[in-house]
PDB file of C-alpha atoms in Angstrom:
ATOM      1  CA  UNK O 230     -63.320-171.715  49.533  1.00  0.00           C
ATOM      2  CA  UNK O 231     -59.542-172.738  49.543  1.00  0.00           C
ATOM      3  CA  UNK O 232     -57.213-169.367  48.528  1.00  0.00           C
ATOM      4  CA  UNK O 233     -53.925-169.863  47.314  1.00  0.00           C
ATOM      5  CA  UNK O 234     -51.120-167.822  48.295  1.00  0.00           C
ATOM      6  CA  UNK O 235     -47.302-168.869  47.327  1.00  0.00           C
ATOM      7  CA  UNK O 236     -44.385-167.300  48.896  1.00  0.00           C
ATOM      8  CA  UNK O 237     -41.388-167.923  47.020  1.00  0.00           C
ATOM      9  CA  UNK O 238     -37.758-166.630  47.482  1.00  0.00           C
ATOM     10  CA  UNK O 239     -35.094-166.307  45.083  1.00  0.00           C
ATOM     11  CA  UNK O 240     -31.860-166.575  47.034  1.00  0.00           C
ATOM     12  CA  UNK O 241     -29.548-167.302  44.373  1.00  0.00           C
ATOM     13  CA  UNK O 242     -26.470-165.722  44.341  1.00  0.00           C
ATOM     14  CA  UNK O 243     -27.074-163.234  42.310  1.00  0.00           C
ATOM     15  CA  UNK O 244     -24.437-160.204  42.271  1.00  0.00           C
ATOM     16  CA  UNK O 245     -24.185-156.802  40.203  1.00  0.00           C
ATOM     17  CA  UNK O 246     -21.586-155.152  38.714  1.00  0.00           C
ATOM     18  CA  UNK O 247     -21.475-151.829  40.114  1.00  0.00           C
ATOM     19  CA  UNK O 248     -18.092-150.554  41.059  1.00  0.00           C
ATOM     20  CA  UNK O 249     -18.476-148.490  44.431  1.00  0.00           C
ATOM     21  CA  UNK O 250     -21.163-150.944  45.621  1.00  0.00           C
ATOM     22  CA  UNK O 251     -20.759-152.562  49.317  1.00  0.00           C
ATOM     23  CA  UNK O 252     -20.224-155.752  49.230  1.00  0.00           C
ATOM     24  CA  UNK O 253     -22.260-155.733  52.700  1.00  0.00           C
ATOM     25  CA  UNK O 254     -25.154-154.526  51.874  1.00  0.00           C
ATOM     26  CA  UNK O 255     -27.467-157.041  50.809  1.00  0.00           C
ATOM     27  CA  UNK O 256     -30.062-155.586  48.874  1.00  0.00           C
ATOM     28  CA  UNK O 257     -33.864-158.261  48.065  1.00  0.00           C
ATOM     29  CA  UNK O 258     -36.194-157.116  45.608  1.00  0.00           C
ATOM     30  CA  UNK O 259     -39.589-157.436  46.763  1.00  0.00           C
ATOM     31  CA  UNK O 260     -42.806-157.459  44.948  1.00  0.00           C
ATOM     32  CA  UNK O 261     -46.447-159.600  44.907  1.00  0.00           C
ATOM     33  CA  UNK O 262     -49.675-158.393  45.845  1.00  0.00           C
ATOM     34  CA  UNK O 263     -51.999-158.102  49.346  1.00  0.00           C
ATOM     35  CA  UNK O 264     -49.668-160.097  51.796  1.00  0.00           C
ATOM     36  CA  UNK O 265     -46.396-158.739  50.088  1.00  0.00           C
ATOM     37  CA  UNK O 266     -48.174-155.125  49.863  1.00  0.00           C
ATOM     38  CA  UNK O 267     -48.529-155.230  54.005  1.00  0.00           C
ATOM     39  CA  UNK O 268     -51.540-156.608  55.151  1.00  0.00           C
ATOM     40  CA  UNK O 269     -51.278-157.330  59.131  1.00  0.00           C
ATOM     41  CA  UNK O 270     -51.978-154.968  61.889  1.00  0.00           C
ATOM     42  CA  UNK O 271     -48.259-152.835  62.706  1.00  0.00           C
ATOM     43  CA  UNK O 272     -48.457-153.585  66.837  1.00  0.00           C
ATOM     44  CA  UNK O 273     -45.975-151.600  68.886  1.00  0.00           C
ATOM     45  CA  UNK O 274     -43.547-154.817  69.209  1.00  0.00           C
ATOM     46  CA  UNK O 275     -43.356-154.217  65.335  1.00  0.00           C
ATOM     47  CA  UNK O 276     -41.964-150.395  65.505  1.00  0.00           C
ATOM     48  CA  UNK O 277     -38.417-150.632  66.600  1.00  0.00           C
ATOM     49  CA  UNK O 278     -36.141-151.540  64.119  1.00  0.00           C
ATOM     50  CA  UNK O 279     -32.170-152.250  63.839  1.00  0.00           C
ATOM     51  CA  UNK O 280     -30.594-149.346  61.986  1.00  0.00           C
ATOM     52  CA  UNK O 281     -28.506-152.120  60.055  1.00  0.00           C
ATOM     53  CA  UNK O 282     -32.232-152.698  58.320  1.00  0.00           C
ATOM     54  CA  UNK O 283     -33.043-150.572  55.589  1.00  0.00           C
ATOM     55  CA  UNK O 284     -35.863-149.299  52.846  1.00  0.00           C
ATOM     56  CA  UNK O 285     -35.280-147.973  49.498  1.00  0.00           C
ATOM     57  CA  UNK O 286     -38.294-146.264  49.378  1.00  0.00           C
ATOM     58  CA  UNK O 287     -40.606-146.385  46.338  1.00  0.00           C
ATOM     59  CA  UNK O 288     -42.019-143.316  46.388  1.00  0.00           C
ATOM     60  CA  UNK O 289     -42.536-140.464  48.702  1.00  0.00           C
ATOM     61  CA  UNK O 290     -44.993-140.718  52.147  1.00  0.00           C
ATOM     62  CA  UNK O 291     -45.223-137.420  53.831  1.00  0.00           C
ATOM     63  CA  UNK O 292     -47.276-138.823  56.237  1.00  0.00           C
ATOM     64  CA  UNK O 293     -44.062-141.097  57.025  1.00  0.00           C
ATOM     65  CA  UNK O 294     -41.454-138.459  56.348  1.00  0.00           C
ATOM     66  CA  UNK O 295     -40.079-140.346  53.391  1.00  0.00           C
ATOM     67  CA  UNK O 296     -39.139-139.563  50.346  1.00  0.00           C
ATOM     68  CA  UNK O 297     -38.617-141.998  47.006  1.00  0.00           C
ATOM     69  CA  UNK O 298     -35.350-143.347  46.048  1.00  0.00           C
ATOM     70  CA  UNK O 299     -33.942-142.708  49.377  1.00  0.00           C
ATOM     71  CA  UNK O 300     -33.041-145.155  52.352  1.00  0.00           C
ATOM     72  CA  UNK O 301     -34.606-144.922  55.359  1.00  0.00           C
ATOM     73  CA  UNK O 302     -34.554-147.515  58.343  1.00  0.00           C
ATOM     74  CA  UNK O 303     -37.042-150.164  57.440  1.00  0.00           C
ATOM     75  CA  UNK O 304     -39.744-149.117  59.797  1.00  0.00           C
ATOM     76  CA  UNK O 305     -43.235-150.470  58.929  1.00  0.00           C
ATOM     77  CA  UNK O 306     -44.766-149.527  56.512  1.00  0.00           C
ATOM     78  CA  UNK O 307     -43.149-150.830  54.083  1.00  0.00           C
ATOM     79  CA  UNK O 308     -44.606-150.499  51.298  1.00  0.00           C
ATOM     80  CA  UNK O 309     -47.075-147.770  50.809  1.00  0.00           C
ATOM     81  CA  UNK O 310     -48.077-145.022  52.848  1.00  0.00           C
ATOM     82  CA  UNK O 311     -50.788-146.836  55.449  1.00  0.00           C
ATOM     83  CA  UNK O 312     -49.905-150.662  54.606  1.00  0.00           C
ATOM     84  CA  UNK O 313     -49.399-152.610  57.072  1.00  0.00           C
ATOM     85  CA  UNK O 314     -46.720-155.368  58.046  1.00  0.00           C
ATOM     86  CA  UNK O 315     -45.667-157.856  55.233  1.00  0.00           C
ATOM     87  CA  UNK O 316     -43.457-161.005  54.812  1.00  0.00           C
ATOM     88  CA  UNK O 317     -40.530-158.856  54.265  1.00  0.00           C
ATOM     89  CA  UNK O 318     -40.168-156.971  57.494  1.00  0.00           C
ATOM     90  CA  UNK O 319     -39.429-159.860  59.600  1.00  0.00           C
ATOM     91  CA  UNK O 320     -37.572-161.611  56.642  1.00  0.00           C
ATOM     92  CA  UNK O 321     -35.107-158.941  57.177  1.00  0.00           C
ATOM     93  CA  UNK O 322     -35.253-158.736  60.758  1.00  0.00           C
ATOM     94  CA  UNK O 323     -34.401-162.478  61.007  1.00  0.00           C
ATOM     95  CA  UNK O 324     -31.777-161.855  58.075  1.00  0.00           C
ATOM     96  CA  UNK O 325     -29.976-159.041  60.343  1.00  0.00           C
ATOM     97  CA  UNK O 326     -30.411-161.287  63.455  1.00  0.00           C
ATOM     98  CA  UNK O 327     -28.034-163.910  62.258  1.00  0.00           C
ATOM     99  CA  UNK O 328     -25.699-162.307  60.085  1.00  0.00           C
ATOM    100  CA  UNK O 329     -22.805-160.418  61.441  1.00  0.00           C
ATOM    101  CA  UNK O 330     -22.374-157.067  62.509  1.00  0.00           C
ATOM    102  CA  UNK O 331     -20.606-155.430  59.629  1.00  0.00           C
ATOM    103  CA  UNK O 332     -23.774-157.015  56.864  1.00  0.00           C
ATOM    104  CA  UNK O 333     -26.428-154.764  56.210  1.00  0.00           C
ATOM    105  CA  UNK O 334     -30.140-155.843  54.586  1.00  0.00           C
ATOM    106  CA  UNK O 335     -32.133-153.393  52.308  1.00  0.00           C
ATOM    107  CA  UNK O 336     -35.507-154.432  50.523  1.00  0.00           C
ATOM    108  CA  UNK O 337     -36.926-152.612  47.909  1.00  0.00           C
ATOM    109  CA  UNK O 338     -40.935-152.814  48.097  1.00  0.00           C
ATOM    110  CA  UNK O 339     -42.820-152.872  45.186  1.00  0.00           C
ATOM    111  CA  UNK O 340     -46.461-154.372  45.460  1.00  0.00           C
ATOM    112  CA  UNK O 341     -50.121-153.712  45.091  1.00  0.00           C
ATOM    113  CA  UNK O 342     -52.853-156.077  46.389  1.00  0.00           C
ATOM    114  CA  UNK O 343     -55.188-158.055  44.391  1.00  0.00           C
ATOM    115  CA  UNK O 344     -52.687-157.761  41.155  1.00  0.00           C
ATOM    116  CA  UNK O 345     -52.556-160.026  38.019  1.00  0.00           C
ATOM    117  CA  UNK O 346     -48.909-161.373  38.317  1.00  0.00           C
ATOM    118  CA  UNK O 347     -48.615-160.151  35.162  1.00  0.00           C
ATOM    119  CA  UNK O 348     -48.790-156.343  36.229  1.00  0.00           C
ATOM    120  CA  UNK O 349     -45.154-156.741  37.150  1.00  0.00           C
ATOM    121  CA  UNK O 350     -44.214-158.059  33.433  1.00  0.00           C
ATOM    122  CA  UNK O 351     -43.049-155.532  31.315  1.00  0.00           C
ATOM    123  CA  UNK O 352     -44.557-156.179  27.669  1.00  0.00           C
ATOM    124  CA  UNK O 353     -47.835-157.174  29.062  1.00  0.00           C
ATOM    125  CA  UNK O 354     -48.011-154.959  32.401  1.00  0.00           C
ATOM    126  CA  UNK O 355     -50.943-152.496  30.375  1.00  0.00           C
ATOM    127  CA  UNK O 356     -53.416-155.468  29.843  1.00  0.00           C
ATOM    128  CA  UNK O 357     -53.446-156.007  33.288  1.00  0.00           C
ATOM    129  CA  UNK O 358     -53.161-152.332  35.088  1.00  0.00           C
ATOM    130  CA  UNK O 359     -56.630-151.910  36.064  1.00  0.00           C
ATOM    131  CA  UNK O 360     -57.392-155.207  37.282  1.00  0.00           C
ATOM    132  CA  UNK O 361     -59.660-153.534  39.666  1.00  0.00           C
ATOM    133  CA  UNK O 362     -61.512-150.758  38.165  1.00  0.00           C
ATOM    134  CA  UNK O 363     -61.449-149.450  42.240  1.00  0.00           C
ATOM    135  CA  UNK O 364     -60.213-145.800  42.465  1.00  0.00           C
ATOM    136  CA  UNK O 365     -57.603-147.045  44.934  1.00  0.00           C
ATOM    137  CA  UNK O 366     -56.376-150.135  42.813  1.00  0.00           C
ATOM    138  CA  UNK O 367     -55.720-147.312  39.852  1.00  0.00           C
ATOM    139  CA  UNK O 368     -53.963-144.890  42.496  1.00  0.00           C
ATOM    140  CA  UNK O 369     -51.455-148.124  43.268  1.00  0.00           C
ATOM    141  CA  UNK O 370     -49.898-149.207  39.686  1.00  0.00           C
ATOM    142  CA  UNK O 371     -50.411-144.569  39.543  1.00  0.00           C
ATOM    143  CA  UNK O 372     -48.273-144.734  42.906  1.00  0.00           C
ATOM    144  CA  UNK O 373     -45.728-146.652  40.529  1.00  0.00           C
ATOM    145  CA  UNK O 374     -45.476-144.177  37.834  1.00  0.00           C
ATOM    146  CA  UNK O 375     -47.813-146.374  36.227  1.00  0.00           C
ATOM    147  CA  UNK O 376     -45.331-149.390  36.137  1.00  0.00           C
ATOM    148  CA  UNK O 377     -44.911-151.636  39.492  1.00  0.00           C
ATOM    149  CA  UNK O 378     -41.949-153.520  37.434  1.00  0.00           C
ATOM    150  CA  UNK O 379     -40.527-150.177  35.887  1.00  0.00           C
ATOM    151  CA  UNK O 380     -40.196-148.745  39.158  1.00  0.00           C
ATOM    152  CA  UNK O 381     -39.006-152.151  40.487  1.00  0.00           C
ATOM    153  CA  UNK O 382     -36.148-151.582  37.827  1.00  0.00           C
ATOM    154  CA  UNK O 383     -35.853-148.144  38.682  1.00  0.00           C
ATOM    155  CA  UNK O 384     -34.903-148.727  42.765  1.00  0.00           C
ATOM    156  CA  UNK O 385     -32.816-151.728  41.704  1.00  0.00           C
ATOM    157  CA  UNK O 386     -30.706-150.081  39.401  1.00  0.00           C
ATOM    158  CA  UNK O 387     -30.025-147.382  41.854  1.00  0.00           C
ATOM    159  CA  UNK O 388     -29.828-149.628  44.877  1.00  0.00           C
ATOM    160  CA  UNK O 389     -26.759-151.246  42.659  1.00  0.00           C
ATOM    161  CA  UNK O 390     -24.963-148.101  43.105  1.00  0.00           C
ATOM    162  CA  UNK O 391     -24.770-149.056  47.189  1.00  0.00           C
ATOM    163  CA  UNK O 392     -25.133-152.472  48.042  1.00  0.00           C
ATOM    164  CA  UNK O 393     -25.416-155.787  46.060  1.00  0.00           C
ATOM    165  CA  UNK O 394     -28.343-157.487  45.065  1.00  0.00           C
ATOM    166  CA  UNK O 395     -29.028-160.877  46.419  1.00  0.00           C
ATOM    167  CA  UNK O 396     -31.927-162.410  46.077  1.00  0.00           C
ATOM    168  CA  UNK O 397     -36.269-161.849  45.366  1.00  0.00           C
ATOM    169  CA  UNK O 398     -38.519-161.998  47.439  1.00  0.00           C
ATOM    170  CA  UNK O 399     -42.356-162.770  45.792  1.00  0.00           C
ATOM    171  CA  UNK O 400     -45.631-163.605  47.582  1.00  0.00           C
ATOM    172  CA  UNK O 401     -48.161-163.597  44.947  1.00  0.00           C
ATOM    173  CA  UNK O 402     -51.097-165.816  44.487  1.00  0.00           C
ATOM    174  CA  UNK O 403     -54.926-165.120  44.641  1.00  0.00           C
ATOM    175  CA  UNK O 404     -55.600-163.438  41.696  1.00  0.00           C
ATOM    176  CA  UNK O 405     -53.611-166.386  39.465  1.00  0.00           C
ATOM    177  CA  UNK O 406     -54.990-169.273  41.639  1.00  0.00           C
ATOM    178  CA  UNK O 407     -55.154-172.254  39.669  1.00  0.00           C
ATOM    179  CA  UNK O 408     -53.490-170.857  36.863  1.00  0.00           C
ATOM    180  CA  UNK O 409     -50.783-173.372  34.897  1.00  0.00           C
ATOM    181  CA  UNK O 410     -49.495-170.849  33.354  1.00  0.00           C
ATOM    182  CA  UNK O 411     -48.443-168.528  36.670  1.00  0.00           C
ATOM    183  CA  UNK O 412     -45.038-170.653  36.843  1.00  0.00           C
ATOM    184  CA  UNK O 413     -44.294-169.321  32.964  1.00  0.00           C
ATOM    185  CA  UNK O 414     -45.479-165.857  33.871  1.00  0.00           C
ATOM    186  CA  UNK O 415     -42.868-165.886  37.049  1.00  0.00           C
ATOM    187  CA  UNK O 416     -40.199-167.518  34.912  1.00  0.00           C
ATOM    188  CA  UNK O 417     -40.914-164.362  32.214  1.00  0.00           C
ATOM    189  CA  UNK O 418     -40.643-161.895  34.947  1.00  0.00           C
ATOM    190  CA  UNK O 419     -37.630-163.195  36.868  1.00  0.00           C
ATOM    191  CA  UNK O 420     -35.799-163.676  33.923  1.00  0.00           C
ATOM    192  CA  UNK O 421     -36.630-160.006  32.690  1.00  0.00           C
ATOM    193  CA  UNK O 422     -35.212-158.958  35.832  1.00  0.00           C
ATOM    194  CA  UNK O 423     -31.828-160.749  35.623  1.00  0.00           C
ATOM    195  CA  UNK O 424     -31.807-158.739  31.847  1.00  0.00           C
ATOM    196  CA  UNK O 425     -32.645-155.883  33.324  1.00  0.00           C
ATOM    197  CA  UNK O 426     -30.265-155.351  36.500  1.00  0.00           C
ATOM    198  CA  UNK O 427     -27.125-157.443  34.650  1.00  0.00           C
ATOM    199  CA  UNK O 428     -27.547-160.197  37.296  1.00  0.00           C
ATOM    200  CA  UNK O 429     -26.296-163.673  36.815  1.00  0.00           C
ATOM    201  CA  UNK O 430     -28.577-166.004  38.411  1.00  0.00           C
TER     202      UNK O 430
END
């Protein structure tokens, strides 16, 4: 059996508005489902992190010392509280790497394995919140207040207030595999977002 998986990224430009923001701090929205959520084993090369990387958290990890809609140094796990690595930690390892000194790179995290793309659009996010009927499926999109793309919003919008948006980071794929239509769901959901956060793609 042949599974699917797409990694796409949105580098495009894409700037805010917000008036205090750091024009160094390069903040990637990042959402999808079991690759994108953090599914390789964190070894100890993976633990040490550059301070110039950073985590909006999404919500708060005890267990991790974190607390939502605060940054932290992008340490895995990224995403939720016992993920493991994803794409985006070395995307923004290798992003800090080559970029000078003075830039840093943020990532919001925002996904939840096995999910319908279409949890993460907004009008139709309900039909497709309990893909899983799996107690710990339900305690993700609950993780989420209920709405991986509200929440999305939610860190974006405040993330605005320190650095500048620049691009989106989605790996996404099983659960839509052979699917026309997941191109028009993406298309729905990215431009929601540019709505949403006042971006100009």
């Amino acid at each position: 059996m042949r599974v699917l998986t797409l990694s796409i990224l949105f580098c495009l430009g894409i700037y805010s508005h917000a008036q205090q923001a750091d024009p160094n701090f390069h903040v990637y929205l990042c959402f999808g489902q079991s690759n994108m959520e953090g599914s390789a084993t964190i070894e100890p090369q993976d633990t040490g992190v550059d301070k110039r990387f950073q985590l909006l958290a999404a919500y708060d990890c005890p267990n991790l010392g974190r607390k939502g809609a605060k940054w932290y140094a992008a340490t895995p796990p990224l995403c939720h509280c016992n993920t493991g690595l994803s794409p985006a930690d070395y995307f923004g390892r290798t992003m800090i790497a080559n970029l000078p000194d003075s830039i840093r790179v943020g990532v919001i995290h925002v996904a939840i394995g096995g999910s319908d793309i279409r949890l993460f659009d907004k009008d139709l996010y309900q039909d497709h919140d309990s893909t899983y009927p799996a107690r710990w499926f339900l305690d993700r999109v609950e993780a989420y207040g209920g709405s991986p793309y509200g929440r999305l919003m939610e860190l974006g919008k405040l993330a605005q207030q320190e650095g500048v948006i620049k691009g989106i980071l989605l790996h996404q794929g099983e659960t839509n595999t052979g699917d026309a239509k997941w191109p028009s769901y993406v298309k729905t959901i990215y431009n929601n977002m540019m709505s949403d956060l006042s971006l100009n793609p």
